[in-house]
Structure formats: C-alpha cells, structure tokens
Tab-separated table of C-alpha atoms and ligand atoms in Angstrom:
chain	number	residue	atom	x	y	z
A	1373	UNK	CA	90.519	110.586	77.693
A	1374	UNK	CA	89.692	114.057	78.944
A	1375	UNK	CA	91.042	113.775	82.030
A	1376	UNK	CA	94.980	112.842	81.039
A	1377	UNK	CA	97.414	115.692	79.683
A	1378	UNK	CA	100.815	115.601	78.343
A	1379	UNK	CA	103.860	117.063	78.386
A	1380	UNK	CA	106.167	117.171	75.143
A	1381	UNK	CA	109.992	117.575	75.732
A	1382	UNK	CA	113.543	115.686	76.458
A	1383	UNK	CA	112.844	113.593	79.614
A	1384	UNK	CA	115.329	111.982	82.122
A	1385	UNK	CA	114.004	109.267	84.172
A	1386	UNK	CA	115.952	106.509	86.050
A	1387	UNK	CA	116.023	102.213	84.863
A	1388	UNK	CA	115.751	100.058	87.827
A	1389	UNK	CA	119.910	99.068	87.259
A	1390	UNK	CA	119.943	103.061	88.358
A	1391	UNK	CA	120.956	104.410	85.067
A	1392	UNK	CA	119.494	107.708	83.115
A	1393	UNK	CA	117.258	107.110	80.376
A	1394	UNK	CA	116.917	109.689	78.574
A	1395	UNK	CA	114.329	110.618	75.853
A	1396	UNK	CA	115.834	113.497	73.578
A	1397	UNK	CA	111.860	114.281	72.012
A	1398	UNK	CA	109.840	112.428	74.578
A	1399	UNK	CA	106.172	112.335	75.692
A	1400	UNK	CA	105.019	112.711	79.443
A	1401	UNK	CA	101.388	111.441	79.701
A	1402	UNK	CA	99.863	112.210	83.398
A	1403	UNK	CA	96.517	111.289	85.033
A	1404	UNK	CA	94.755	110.349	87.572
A	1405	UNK	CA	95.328	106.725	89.164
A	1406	UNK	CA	92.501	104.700	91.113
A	1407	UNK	CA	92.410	106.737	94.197
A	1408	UNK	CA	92.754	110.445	92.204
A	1409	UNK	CA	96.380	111.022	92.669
A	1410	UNK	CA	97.822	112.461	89.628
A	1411	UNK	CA	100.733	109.444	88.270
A	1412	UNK	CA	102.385	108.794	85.382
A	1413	UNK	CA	100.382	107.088	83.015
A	1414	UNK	CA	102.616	106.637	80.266
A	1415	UNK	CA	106.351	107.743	79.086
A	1416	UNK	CA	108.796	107.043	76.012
A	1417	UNK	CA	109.282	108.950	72.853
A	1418	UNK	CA	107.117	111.361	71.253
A	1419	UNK	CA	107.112	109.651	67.763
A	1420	UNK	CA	105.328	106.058	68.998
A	1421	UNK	CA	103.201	107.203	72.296
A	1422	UNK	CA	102.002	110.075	70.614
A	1423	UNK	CA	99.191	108.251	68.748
A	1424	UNK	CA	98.307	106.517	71.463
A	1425	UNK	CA	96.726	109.303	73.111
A	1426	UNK	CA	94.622	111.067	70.661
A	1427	UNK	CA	92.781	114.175	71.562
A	1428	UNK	CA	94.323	114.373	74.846
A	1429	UNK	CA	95.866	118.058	74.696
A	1430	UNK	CA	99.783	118.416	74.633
A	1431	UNK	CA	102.026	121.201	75.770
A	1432	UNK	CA	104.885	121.633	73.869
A	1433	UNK	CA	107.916	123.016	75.646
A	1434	UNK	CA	111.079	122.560	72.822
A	1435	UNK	CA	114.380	123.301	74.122
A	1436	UNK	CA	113.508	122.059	78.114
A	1437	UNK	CA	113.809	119.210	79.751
A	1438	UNK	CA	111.713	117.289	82.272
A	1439	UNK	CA	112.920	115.508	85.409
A	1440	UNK	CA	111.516	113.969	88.567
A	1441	UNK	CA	111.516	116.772	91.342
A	1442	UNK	CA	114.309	116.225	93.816
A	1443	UNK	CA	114.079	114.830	97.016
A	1444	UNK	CA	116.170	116.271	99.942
A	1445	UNK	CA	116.671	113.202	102.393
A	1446	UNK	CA	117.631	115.863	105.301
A	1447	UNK	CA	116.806	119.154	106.232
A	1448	UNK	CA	116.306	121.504	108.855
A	1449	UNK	CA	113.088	124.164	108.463
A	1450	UNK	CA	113.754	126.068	111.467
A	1451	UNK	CA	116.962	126.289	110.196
A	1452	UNK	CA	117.004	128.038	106.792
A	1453	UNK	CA	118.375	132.116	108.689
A	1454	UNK	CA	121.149	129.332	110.272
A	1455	UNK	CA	122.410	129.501	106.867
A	1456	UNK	CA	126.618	130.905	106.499
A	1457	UNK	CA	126.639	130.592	110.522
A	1458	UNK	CA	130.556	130.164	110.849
A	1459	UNK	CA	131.549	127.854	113.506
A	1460	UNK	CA	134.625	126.159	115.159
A	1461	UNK	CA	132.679	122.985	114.306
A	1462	UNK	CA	129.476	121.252	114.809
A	1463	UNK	CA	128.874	121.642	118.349
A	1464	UNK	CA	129.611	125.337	118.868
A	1465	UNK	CA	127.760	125.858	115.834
A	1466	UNK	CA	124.889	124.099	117.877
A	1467	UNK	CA	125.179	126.026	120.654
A	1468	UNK	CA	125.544	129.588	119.643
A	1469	UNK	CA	123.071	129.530	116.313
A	1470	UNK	CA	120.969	126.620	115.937
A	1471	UNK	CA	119.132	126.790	119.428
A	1472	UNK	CA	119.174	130.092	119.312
A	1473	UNK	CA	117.246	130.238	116.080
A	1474	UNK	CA	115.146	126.876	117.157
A	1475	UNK	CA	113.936	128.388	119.972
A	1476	UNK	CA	111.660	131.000	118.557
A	1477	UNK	CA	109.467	128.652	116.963
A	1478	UNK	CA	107.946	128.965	119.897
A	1479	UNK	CA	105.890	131.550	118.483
A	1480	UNK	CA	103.502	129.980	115.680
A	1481	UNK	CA	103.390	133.151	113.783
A	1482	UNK	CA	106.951	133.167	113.416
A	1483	UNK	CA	107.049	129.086	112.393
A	1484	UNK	CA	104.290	129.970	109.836
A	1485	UNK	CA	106.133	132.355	108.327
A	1486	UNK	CA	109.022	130.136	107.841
A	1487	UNK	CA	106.914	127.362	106.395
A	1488	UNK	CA	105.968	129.485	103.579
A	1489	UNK	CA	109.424	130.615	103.108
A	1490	UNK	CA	111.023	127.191	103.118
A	1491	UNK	CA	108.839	125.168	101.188
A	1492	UNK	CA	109.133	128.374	98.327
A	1493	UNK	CA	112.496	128.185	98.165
A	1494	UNK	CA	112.685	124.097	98.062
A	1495	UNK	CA	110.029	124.376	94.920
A	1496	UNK	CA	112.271	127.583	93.883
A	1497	UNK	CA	114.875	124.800	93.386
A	1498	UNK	CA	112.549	121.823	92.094
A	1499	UNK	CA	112.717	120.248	95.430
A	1500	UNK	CA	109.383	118.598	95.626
A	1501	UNK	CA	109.345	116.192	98.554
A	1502	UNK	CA	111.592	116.567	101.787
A	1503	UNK	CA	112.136	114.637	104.978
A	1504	UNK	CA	112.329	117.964	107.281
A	1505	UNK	CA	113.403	118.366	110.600
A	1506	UNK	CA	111.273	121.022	112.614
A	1507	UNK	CA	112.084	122.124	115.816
A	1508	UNK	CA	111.081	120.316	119.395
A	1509	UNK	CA	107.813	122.494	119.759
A	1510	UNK	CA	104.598	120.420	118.235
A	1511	UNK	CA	103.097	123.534	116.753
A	1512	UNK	CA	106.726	124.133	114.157
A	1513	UNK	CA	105.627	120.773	112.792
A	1514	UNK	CA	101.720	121.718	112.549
A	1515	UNK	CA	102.786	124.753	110.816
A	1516	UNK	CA	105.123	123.454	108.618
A	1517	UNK	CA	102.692	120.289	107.652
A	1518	UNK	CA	99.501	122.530	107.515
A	1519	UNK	CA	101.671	124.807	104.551
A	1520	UNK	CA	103.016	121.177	102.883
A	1521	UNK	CA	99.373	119.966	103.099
A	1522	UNK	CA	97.861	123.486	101.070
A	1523	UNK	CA	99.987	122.782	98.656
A	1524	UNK	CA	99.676	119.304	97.792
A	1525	UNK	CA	103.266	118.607	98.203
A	1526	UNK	CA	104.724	115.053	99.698
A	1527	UNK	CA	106.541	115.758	102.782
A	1528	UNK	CA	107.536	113.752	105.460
A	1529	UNK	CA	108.591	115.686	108.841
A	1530	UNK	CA	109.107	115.452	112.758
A	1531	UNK	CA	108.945	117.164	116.065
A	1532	UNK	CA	112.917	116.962	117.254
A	1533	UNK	CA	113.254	115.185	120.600
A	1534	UNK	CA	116.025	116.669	123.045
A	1535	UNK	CA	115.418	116.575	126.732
A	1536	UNK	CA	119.119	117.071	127.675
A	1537	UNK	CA	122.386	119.172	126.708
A	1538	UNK	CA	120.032	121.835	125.016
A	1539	UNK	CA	118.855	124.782	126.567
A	1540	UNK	CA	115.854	126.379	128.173
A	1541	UNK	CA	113.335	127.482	125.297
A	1542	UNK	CA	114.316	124.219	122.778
A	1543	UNK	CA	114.868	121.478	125.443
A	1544	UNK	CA	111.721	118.975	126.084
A	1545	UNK	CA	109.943	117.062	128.436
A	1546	UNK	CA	110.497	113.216	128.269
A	1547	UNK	CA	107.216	112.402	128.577
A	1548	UNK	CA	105.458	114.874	127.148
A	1549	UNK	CA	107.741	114.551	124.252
A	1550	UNK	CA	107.129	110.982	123.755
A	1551	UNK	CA	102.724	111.761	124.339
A	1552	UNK	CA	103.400	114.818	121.390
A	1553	UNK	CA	105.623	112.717	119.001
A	1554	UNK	CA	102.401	109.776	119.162
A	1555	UNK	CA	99.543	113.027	118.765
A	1556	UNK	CA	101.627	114.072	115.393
A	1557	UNK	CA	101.880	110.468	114.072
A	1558	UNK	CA	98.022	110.392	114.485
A	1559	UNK	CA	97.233	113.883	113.259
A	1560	UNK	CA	99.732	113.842	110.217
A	1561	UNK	CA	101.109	110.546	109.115
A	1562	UNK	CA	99.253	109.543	105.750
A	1563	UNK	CA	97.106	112.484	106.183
A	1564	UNK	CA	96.649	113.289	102.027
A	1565	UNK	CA	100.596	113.031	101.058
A	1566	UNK	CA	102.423	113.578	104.445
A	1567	UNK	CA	103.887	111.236	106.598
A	1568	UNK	CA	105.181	111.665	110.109
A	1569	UNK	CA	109.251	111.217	111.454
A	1570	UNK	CA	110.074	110.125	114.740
A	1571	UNK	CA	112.930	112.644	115.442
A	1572	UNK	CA	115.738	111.876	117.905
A	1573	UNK	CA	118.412	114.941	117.255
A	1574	UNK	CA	120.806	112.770	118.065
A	1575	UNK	CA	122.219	110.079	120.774
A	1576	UNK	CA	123.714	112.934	123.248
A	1577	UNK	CA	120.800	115.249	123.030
A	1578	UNK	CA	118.454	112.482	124.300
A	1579	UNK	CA	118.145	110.500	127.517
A	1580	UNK	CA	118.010	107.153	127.098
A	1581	UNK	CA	113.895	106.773	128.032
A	1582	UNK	CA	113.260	109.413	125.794
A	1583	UNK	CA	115.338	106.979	123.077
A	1584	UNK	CA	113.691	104.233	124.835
A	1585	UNK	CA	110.367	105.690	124.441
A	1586	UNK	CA	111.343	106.672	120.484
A	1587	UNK	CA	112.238	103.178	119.769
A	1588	UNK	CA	108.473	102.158	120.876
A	1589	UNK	CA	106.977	104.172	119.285
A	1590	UNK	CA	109.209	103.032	115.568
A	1591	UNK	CA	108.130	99.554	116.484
A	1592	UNK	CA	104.245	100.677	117.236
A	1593	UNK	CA	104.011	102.545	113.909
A	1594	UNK	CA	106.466	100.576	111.476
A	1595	UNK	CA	105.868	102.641	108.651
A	1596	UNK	CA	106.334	106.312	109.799
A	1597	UNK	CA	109.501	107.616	109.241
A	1598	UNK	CA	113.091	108.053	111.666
A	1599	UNK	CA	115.356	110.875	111.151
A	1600	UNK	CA	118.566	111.142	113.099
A	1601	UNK	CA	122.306	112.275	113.269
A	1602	UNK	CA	124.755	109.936	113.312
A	1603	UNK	CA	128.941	109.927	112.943
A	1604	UNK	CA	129.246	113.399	111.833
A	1605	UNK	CA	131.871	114.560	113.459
A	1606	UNK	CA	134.483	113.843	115.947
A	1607	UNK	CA	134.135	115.339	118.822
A	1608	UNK	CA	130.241	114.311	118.904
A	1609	UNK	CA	131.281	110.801	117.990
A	1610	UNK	CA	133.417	110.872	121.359
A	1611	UNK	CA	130.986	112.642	123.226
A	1612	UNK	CA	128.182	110.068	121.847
A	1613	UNK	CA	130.641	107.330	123.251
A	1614	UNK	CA	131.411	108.544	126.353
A	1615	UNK	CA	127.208	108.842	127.384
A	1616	UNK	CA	126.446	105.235	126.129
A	1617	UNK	CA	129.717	103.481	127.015
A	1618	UNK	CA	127.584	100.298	126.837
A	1619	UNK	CA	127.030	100.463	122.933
A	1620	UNK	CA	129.509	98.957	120.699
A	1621	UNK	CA	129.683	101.884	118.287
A	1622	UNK	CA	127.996	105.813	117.946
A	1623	UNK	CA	125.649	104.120	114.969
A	1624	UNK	CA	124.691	101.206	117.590
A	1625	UNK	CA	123.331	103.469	120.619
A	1626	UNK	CA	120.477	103.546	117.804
A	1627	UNK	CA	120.244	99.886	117.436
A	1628	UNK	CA	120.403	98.867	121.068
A	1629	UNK	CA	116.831	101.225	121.207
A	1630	UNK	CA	115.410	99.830	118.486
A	1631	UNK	CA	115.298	103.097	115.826
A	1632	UNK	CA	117.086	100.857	113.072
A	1633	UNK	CA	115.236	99.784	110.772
A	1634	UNK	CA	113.450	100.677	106.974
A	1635	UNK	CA	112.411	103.743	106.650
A	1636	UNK	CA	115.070	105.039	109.322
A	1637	UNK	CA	117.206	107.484	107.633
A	1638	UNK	CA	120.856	108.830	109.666
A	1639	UNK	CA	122.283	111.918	108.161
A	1640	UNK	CA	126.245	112.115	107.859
A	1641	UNK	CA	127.372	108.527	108.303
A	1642	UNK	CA	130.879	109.868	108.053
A	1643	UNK	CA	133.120	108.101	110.928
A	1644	UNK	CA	131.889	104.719	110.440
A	1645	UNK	CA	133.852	101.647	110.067
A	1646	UNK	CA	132.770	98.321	108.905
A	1647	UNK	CA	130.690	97.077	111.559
A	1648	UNK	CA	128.371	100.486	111.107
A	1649	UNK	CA	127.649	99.921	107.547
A	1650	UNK	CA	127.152	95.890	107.857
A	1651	UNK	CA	124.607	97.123	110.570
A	1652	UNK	CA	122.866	99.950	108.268
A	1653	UNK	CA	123.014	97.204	105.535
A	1654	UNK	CA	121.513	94.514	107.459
A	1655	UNK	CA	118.900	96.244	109.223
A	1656	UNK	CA	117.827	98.707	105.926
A	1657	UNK	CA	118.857	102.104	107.373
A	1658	UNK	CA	119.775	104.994	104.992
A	1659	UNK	CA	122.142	107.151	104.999
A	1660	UNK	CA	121.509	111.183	103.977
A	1661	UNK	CA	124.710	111.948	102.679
A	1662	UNK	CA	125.415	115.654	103.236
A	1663	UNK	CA	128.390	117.278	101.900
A	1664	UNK	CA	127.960	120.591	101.655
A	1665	UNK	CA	127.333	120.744	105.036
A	1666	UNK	CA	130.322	118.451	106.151
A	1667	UNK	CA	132.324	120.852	104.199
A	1668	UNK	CA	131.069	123.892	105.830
A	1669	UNK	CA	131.179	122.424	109.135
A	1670	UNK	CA	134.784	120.603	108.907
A	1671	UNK	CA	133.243	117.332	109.919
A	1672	UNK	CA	134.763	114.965	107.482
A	1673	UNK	CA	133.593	113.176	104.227
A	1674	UNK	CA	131.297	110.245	103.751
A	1675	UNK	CA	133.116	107.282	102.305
A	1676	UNK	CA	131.090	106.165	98.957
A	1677	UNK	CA	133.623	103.553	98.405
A	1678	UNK	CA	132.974	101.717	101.294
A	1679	UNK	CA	129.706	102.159	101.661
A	1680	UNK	CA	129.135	100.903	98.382
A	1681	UNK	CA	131.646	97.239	99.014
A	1682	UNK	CA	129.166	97.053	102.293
A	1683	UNK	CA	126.075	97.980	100.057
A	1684	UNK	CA	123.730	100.285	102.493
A	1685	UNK	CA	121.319	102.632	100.606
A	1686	UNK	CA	122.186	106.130	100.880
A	1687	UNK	CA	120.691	109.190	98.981
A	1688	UNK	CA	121.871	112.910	98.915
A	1689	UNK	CA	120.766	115.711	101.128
A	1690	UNK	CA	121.314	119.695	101.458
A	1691	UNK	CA	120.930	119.333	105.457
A	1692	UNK	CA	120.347	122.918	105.709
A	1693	UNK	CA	121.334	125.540	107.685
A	1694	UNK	CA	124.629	122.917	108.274
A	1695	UNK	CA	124.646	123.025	104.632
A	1696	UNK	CA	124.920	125.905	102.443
A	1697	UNK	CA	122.311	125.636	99.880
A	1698	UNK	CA	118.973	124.607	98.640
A	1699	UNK	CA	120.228	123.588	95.571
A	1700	UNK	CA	120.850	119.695	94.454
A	1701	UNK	CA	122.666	120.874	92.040
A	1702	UNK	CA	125.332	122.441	94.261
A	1703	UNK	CA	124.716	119.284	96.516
A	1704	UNK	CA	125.678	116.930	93.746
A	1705	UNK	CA	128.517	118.926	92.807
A	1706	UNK	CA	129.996	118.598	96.712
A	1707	UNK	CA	129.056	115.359	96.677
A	1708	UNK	CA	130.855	115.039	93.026
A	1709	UNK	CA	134.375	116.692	95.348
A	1710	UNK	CA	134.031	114.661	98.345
A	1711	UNK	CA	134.324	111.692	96.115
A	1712	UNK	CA	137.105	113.026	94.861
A	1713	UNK	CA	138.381	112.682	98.226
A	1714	UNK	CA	137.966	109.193	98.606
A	1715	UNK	CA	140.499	106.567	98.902
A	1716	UNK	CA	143.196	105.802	96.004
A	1717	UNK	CA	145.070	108.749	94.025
A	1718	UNK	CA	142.328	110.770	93.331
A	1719	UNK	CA	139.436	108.972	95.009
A	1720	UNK	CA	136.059	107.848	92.909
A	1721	UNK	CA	135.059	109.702	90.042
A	1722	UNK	CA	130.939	109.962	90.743
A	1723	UNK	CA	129.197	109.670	87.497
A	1724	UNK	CA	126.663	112.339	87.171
A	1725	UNK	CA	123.855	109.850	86.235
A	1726	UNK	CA	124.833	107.880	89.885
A	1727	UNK	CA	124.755	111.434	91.272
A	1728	UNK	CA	121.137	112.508	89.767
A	1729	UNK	CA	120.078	109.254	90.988
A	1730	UNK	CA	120.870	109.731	94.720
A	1731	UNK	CA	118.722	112.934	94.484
A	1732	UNK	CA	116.144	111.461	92.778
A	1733	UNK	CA	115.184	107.636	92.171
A	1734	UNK	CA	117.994	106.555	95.035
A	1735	UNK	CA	116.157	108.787	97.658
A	1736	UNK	CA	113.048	107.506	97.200
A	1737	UNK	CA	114.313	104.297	97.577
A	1738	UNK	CA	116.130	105.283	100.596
A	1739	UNK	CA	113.006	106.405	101.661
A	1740	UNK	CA	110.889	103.187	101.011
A	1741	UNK	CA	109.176	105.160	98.480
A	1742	UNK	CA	110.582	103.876	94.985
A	1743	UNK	CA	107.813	104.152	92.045
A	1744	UNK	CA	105.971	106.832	94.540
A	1745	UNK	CA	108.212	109.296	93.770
A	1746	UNK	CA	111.697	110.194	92.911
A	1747	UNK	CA	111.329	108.916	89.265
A	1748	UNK	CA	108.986	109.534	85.775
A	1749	UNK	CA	108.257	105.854	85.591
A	1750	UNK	CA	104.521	104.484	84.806
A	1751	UNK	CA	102.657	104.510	88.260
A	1752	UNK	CA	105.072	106.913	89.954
A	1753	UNK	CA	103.420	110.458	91.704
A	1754	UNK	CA	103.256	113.356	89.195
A	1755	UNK	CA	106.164	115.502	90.759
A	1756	UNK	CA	108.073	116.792	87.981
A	1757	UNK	CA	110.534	119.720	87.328
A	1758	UNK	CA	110.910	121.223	84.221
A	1759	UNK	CA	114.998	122.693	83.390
A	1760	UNK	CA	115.991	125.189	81.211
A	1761	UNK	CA	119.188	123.909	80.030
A	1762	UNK	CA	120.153	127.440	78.542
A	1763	UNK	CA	119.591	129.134	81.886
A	1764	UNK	CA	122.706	131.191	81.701
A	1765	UNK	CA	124.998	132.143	79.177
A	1766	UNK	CA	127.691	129.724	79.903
A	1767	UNK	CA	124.979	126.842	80.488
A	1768	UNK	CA	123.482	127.353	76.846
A	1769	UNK	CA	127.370	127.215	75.997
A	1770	UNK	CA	127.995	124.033	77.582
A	1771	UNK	CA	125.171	122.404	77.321
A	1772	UNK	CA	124.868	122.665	73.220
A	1773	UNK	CA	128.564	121.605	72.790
A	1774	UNK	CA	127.546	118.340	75.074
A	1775	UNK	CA	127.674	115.082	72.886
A	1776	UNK	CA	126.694	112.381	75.216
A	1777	UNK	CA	123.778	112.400	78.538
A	1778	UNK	CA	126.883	112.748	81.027
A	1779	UNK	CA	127.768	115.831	79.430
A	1780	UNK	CA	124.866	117.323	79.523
A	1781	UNK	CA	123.968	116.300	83.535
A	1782	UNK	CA	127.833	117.252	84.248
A	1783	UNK	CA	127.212	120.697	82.956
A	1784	UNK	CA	124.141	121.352	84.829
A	1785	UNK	CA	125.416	119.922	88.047
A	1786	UNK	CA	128.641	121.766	87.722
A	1787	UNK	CA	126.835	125.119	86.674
A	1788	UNK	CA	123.289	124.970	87.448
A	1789	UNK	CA	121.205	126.812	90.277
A	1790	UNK	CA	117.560	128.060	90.767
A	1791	UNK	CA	117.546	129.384	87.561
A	1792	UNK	CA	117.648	126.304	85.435
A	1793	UNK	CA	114.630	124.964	87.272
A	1794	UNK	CA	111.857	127.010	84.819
A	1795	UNK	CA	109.213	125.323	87.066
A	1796	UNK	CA	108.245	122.719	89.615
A	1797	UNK	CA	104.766	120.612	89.017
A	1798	UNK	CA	102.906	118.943	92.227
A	1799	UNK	CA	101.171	116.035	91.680
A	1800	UNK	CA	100.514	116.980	87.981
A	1801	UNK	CA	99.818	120.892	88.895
A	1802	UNK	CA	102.202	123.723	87.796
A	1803	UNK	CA	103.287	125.783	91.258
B	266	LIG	N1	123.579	117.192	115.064
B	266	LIG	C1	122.627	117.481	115.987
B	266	LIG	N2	121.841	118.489	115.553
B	266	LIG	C2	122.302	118.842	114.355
B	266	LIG	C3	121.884	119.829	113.407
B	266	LIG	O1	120.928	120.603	113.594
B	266	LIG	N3	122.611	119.895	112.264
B	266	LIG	C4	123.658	119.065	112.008
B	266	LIG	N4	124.319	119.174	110.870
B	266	LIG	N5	124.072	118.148	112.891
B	266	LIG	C5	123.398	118.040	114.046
B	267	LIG	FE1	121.126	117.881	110.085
C-alpha cells in the first residue's frame, strides 16, 4: 500500500450526534480516493489499526494532537488592513474604511498581493477552507482563486454585488455585475477544489434587479454558494426596512428574491425574531455566527438559545476586518462570552466540544459539505491541523493538569493562538 501514509498522535474528530471523539494514541491513515483526492482512509487507535496497515510508513509526532483544519464560514479578503478600524458602528465603519480599502483592488497587483497574504495567515492559524468575500471587481476574485487554486486549498469565494449606496471606485454595474457574477461561476465553481458564491453585500447595497438578477442566477446554478449580511445591526436593519417596505422582515427581502436556500449562508443573524429563524430553518439557510466582530462593531449578539429551540444550522466565523482576528480560537472564545450573554442569569454555558464543532464538522455542514471536510472521518478531504498543546508556558500548564477532553479544548480555546497550530496539511500535504 505504497501510496497511503499515516500519522501517529491524539486525534479529535467529531460523531455524527456532534460530539468530540477523541483518540488519546490514535492512528491517521490518508490516501488517495477514486478520483486522486487525498481522504481519510482509516482512523481509531493506534494499538488495533496499526496492523492493519503494514509497511505503510508512519510519522510519529508524541505530545501533538491532530484536528480537522477549521473552516471560517465568513470572511472578507480585501479586508484583512480593515483590521482595529474603530467605528461609531457598522455603517460608518463602511463608509470611511471598508470602501476605502475595497476600492484598490482595482489594481490586480495589489489584490495579488493580498491573496498571498490572506490565505498565509488563514493556514498560519489552521484555517484550511474559507467562504471569502472579495471585493466587487472580477479580477480580486481571480486573484484570490488563482492563489487558493496553487495551493490546493478548498475555498469557496465571490465577486460582491453593490450597485447602490457605495461609492465611485467599489460600486457596480447591474448588468454587468450580474454577466461577471455568471463568467466566475463558469471559470471557478468546481474548478479542482473551489467553488463559486453569489455575493449580494447586503439588501441596501443592492437594487432590487441586481437581487432579482442574483436570485436567478442561485436558482440556475443550485449548487454554488450565497454569501450575504443579514440582521447585524440596528440601524441597517431599519435602513434594510425602510428600502423594501414590501418584505415582511430584513431576513425576508432575501426570500422574496429567491437567495434562500442550501448552501446560502447569512452572516450575523443577530436581530431576528421567530419568524426569521422558522424561515432559515425551513428553507436550509445558515447562519455565520460572528462574534468577535459584533463585539468590535457594537452590533449585538446572536441568540444560540433560540436559534437552537427553532433548529437552523449555524457555524462560526472570524468575519474579518469586522472581526478582530484570524484565529478560531479567539472566535470560539467570543462566541464562548456572547453565550454568556444569552437569556436567563448567566445565559448558556457553550461546551467547548459544541464550540469546536461549529468551526469544524458544524461548518461544513452549514456549508453542505459534511464528510468533505470539516471532520477526520473515513471518506472526508485530507485537511488536517496538527496543535501543539504546550505552545506556551501557561498552555503546557493547563493543558497537563486537564483530566477530561473539555478541559483540554477549554484550555486551548481560552489560551490558544497561531502558535499552537505547529502546522496545517492540504489535502494530505504539509504547507
Ligand atoms: N454589511 C455590509 N458589508 C459588510 C462588511 O463588509 N462587514 C460587515 N461586518 N457587515 C457588512
Ligand atoms: Fe462580513
């Protein structure tokens, strides 16, 4: 079997009921599937796979621990310098950074150079798949999908569409907009491991033909992606209202143009009430919950409690430059405080497996993309990080007094950064 290998160390993987398994001295076994792409070919503990797979060579790496590579449901590439922008609040934040920054990826050299930088510093913290933003000019997403494509990564991105309340330099052409979103599905979706995102910014940065014209295009292609903003915060909510005064709700302005559905993915989600999440429930929307960024930005905090009595899928997401980090593990840790938040005394107590999941396994599925990625489970993609538990001083601490798995993910999540993440493998191959 010369062409598996295998990987020797604790494991965490996900059960389909969503909790941790974890394998203290486990065995990784990767290799190629039917069509080449490096899976999973076999996982559980060292001491019964092991003979299973003779001569197939083993690297030993005591003391770490493998993972699935993260998945950030929602992120910005144009917008990683938009990082620490201070702000009143979302839409002044808008206005005097974002665009500003959007609007010179108008040059390709300079988009290039950001698509190296970003998709380093997502592997840099054992991000390994992404559904990106770019920025409204065609050639941000070419440059970003040509980088994702060199490196073998899984990456699913679109060209934003905004023909009104933007200015000069990042605003966009309703029909040419609509002809360039349909020339990217063609030229990237399912080309090798990418996939294409229709990209609406959001409800009052589009006209309704160009959401018209977006909601065509989600029924013409059913499996490409849609990434929006939804409910984030409320002054847009109102705003949102006042522009489509026909739609029952912010969230329904999406429905009434047909861009909800699987595979469409609304970041934020906060100011929802039931209605919203019995319509992301029934019609398989996702939610990319963002709270580092709702911190940062004052916009409010996404309601776990309710969303789980409705029961909509929802996943975690850095939605940088809003947010303030690269890092799930500072994501999960927000995410871990905004629960806190929630209703009752002290709100919901997010258990850190339920947390790891929404990063991992529960994005993917968010994604339509469970057993693809997201997980170590036979059959899934061979995107795995490998964590150095005893990254710091006060990590080796914690993490050798922990007794039980929620110890030892609550430690990392409360302390861990870039540095626990020792390295990120693509599709089998070390980065
Ligand atoms: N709403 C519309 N555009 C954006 C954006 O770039 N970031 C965030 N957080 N919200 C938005
Ligand atoms: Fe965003």
């Amino acid at each position: 079997m010369p062409a598996l290998r295998a990987y020797r160390a604790s494991i965490l993987r996900f059960s389909d009921d969503r909790s941790a398994v974890f394998e203290e001295d486990g065995l990784l076994v990767i290799g190629p599937d039917a069509h080449g792409q490096q899976v999973v070919r076999a996982v559980g503990p060292y001491a019964s796979l092991a003979a299973n797979f003779p001569g197939v060579a083993v690297e030993h790496l005591p003391g770490s621990i493998i993972a699935p590579g993260f998945i950030d449901l929602h992120i910005h590439f144009p917008q990683t310098d938009v990082i620490g922008s201070p702000a009143a609040g979302l839409l002044p934040w808008l206005e005097n950074y974002t665009f500003p920054h959007e609007s010179r990826f108008a040059d390709e050299a300079h988009a290039q150079e950001q698509a190296i930088f970003f998709l380093d510093e997502l592997l840099r913290h054992g991000v390994t798949s992404a559904l990106a933003f770019a920025t409204s000019h065609p050639s941000s997403v070419d440059a970003l999908m040509a980088e994702a494509q060199r490196r073998g990564l899984r990456m699913m991105a679109g060209k934003v569409l905004q023909d009104r309340h933007c200015p000069d330099g990042v605003r966009d052409e309703t029909g040419q907009s609509l002809a360039d979103t349909e020339a990217l599905i063609r030229r990237w979706h399912n080309t090798d491991r990418l996939g294409y995102a229709i990209t609406p910014r959001f409800a009052p940065s589009c006209s309704e033909a160009q959401l018209r014209g977006a909601g065509e295009l989600a029924a013409q292609y059913p499996d490409v992606w849609v990434q929006s903003h939804v409910a984030e915060n409320l002054e847009e909510v109102e705003w949102a209202r006042k522009l489509f005064p026909r739609s029952r709700s912010y969230l329904a302005i999406y429905d009434d143009f047909g861009l909800m559905r699987e595979r469409a993915i609304y970041a934020h989600c906060i100011h929802f009430d039931d209605d919203d999440r019995a319509m992301m429930r029934s019609t398989g929307a996702a939610a990319a919950v963002s709270p580092t960024s709702n911190l940062f930005l004052g916009s409010g905090f996404f309601d776990f409690e309710a969303a789980d009595r409705v029961g909509f899928k929802y996943g975690l997401a850095s939605d940088v430059g809003g947010g303030t980090s690269f890092s799930p593990f500072h994501t999960m840790l927000a995410a871990y405080y905004v629960g806190r938040e929630g209703r009752g005394k002290s709100g919901v107590s997010l258990s850190p497996q339920h947390l790891w999941w929404q990063h991992t396994a529960g994005a993917a599925q968010a994604l339509g993309l469970d057993g693809v990625i997201g997980n170590l489970q036979p059959g899934c993609e061979a995107d795995f990080i490998v964590l150095d538990p005893k990254a710091t001083p006060l990590l080796a601490r914690k993490t050798a007094q922990a007794t039980t798995l929620d110890e030892l993910l609550f430690s990392l999540i409360v302390l861990g950064d870039d540095r626990v993440i020792a390295r990120a493998h693509i599709a089998g191959c070390a980065s």
